[in-house]
PDB file of C-alpha atoms in Angstrom:
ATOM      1  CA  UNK I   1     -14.714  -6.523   8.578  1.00 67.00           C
ATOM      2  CA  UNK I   2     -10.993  -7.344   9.758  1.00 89.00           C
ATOM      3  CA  UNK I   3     -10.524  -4.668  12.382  1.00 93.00           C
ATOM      4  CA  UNK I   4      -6.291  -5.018  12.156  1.00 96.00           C
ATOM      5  CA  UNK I   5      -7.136  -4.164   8.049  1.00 96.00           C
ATOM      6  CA  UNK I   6      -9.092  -1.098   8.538  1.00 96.00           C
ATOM      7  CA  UNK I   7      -6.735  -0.128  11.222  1.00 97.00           C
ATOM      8  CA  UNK I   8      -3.573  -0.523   8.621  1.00 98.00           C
ATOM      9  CA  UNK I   9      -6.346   1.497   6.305  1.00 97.00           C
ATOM     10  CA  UNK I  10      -6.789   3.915   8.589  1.00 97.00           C
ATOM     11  CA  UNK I  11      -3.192   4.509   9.506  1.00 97.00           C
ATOM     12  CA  UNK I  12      -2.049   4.978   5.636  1.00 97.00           C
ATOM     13  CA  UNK I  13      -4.605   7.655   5.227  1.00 97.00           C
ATOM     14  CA  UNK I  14      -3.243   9.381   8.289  1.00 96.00           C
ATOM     15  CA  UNK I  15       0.233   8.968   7.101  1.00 94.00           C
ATOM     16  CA  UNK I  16       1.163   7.454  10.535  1.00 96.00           C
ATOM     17  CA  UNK I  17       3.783   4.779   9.678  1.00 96.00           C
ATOM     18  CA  UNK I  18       3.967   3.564  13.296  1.00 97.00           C
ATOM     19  CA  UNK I  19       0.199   2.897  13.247  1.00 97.00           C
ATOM     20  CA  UNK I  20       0.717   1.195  10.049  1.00 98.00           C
ATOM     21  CA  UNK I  21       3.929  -1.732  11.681  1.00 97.00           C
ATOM     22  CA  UNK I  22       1.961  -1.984  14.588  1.00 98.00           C
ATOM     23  CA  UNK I  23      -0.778  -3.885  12.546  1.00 98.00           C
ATOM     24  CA  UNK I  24       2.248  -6.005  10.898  1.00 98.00           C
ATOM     25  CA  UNK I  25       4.088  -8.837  12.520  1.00 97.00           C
ATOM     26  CA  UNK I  26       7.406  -8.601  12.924  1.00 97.00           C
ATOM     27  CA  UNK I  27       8.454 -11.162   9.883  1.00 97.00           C
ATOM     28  CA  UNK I  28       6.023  -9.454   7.549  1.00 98.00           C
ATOM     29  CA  UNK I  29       6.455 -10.389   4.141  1.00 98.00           C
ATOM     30  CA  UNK I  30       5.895  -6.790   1.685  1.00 97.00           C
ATOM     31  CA  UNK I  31       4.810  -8.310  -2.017  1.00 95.00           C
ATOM     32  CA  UNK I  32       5.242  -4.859  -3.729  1.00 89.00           C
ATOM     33  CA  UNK I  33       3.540  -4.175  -6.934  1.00 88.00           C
ATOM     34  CA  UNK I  34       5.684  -4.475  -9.489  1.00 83.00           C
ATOM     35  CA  UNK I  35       8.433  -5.502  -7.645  1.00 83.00           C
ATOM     36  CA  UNK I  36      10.672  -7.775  -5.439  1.00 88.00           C
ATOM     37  CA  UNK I  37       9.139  -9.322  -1.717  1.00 95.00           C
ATOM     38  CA  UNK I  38      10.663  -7.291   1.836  1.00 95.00           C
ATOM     39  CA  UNK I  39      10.641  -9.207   4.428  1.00 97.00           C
ATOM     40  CA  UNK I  40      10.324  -7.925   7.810  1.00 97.00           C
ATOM     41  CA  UNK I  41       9.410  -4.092   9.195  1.00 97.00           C
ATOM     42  CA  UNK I  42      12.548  -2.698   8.895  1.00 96.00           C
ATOM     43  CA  UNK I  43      12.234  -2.896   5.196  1.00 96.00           C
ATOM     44  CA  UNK I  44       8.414  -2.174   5.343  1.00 96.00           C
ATOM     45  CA  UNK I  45       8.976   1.118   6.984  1.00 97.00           C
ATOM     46  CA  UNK I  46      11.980   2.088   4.820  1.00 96.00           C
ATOM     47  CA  UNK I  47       9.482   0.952   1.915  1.00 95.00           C
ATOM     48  CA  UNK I  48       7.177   3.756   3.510  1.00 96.00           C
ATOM     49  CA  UNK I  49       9.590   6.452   4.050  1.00 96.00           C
ATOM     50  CA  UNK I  50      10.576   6.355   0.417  1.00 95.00           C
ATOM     51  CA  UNK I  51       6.462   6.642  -0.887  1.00 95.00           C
ATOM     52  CA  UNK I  52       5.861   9.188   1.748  1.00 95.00           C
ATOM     53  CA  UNK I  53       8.843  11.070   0.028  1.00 96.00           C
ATOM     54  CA  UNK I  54       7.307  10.842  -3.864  1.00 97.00           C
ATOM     55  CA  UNK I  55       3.863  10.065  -3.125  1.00 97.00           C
ATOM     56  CA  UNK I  56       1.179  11.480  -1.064  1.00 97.00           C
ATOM     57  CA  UNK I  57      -2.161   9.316  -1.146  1.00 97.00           C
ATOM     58  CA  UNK I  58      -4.984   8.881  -0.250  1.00 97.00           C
ATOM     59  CA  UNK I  59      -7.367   5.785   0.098  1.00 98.00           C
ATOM     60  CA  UNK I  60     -11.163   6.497  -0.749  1.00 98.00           C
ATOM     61  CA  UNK I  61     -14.386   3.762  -1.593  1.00 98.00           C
ATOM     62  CA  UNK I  62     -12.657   1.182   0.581  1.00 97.00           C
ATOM     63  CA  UNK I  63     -14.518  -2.121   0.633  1.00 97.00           C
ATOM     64  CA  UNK I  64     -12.949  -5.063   2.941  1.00 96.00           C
ATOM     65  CA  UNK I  65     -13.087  -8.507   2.558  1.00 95.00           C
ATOM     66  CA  UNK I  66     -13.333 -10.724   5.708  1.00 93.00           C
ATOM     67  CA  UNK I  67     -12.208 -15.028   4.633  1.00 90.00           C
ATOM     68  CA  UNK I  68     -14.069 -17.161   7.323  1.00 77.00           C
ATOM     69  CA  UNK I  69     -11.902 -17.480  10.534  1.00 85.00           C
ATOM     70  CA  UNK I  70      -9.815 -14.495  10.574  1.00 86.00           C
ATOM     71  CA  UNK I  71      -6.747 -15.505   8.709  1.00 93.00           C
ATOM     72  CA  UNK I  72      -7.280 -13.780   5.358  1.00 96.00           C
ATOM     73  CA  UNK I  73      -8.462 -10.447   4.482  1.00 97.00           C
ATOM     74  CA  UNK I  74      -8.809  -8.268   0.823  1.00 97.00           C
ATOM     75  CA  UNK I  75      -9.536  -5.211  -0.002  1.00 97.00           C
ATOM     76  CA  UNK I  76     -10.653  -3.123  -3.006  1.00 98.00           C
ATOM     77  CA  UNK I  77     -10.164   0.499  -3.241  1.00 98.00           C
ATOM     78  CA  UNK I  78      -9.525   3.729  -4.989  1.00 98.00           C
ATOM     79  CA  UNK I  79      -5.744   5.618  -4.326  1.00 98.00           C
ATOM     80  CA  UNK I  80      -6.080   9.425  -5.296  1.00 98.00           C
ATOM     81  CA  UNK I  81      -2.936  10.594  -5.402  1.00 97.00           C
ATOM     82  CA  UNK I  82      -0.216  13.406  -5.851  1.00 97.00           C
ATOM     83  CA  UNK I  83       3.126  12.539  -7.642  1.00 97.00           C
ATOM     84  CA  UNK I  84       5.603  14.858  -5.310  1.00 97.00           C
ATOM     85  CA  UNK I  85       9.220  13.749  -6.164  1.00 97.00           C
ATOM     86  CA  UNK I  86      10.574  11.575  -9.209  1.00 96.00           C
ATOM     87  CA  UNK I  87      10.794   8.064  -8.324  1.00 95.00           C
ATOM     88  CA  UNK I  88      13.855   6.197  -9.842  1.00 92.00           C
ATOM     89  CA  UNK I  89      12.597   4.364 -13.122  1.00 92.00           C
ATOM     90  CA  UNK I  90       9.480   6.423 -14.199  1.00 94.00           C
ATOM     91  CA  UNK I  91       8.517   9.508 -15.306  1.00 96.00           C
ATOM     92  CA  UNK I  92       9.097  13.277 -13.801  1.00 96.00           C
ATOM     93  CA  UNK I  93       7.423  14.353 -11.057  1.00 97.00           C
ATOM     94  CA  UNK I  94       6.136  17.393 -11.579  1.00 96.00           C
ATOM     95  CA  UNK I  95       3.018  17.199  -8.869  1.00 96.00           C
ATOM     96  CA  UNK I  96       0.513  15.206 -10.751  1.00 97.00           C
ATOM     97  CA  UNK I  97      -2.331  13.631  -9.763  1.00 97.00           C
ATOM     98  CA  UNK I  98      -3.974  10.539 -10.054  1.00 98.00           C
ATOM     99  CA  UNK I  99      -6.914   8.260  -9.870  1.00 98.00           C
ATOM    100  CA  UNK I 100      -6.117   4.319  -9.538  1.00 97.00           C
ATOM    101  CA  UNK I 101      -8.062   1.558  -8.531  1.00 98.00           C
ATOM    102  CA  UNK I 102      -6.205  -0.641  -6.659  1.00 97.00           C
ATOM    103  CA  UNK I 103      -6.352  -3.586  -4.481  1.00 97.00           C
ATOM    104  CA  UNK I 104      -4.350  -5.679  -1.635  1.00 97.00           C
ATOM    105  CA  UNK I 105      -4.783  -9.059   0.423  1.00 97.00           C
ATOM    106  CA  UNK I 106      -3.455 -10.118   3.392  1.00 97.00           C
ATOM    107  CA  UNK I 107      -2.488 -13.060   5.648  1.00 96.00           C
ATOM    108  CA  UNK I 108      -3.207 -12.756   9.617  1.00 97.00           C
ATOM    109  CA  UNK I 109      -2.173 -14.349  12.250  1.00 95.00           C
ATOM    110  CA  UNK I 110      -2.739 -13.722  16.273  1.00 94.00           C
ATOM    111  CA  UNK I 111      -4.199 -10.781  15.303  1.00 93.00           C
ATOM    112  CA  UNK I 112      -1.534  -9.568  13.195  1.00 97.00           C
ATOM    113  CA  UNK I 113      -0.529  -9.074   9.795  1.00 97.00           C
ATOM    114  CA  UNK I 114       1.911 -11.185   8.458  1.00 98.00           C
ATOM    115  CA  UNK I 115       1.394 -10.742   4.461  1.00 97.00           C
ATOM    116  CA  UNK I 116       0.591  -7.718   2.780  1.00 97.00           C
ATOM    117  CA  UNK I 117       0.347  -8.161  -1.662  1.00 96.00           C
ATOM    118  CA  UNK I 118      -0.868  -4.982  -3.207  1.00 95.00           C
ATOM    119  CA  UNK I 119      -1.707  -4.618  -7.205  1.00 95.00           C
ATOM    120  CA  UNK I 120      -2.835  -1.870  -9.165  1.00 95.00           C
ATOM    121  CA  UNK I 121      -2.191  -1.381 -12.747  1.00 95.00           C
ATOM    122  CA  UNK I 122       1.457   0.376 -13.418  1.00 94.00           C
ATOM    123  CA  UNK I 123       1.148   0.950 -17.119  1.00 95.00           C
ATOM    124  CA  UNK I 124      -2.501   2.957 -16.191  1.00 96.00           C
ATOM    125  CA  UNK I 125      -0.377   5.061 -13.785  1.00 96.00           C
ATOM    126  CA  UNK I 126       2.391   5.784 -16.273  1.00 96.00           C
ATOM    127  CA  UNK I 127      -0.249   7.067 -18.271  1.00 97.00           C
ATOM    128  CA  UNK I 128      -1.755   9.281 -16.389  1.00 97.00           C
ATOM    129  CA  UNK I 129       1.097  11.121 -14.824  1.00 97.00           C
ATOM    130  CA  UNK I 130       2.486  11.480 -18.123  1.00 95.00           C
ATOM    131  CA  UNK I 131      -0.299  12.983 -19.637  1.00 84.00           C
TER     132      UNK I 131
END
């Protein structure tokens, strides 16, 4: 198992955004579900702040995916979640909760990440926080 992936793991669960950018390098590039590719950990962190603000989460059945030398890593996992503040776009917030399989993959380099692509399925989430 990539030890720099379960420590960005571990750091999400803990909500510790510094523990999460000191896994990344500093040029990381942030493909976002759904939406446009942040470059760097300025934007990373601000990407944080705003989840942190509508969304607290967290990461359970984790399974991580080691690629032969060290330079790419996946994981699969379930996000359990509570929908705290209305996010601009989608539905209310009104402190749902939700179940979502989800996975991301990653580049690495010297130990750090450089590449972070997360998926899970949107229209799934829509669904259930609008039930």
């Amino acid at each position: 198992m990539n030890e720099t992936v379960k420590a960005y793991f571990d750091a999400f669960n803990r909500g510790d955004t510094p523990g999460m950018l000191a896994c990344l390098s500093d040029d990381v590039r942030h493909h976002v579900n759904e939406g446009q590719v942040r470059v760097g950990k300025e934007l990373f962190r601000s990407f944080c702040d705003h989840m942190s603000r509508c969304y607290r989460e967290e990461l359970t059945d984790m399974v991580i995916f080691d690629a032969e030398g060290g330079t790419r890593a996946a994981a699969e996992f379930v996000v359990n979640g509570s929908y705290l503040a209305t996010d601009e776009g989608l539905p209310e917030a009104k402190g749902q909760t939700y179940v979502l399989p989800a996975g991301s993959f990653f580049t690495l380099k010297d130990g750090l990440i450089t590449r972070v692509v997360t998926y899970y399925n949107l229209a799934d989430w829509v669904k259930q926080v609008s039930a």
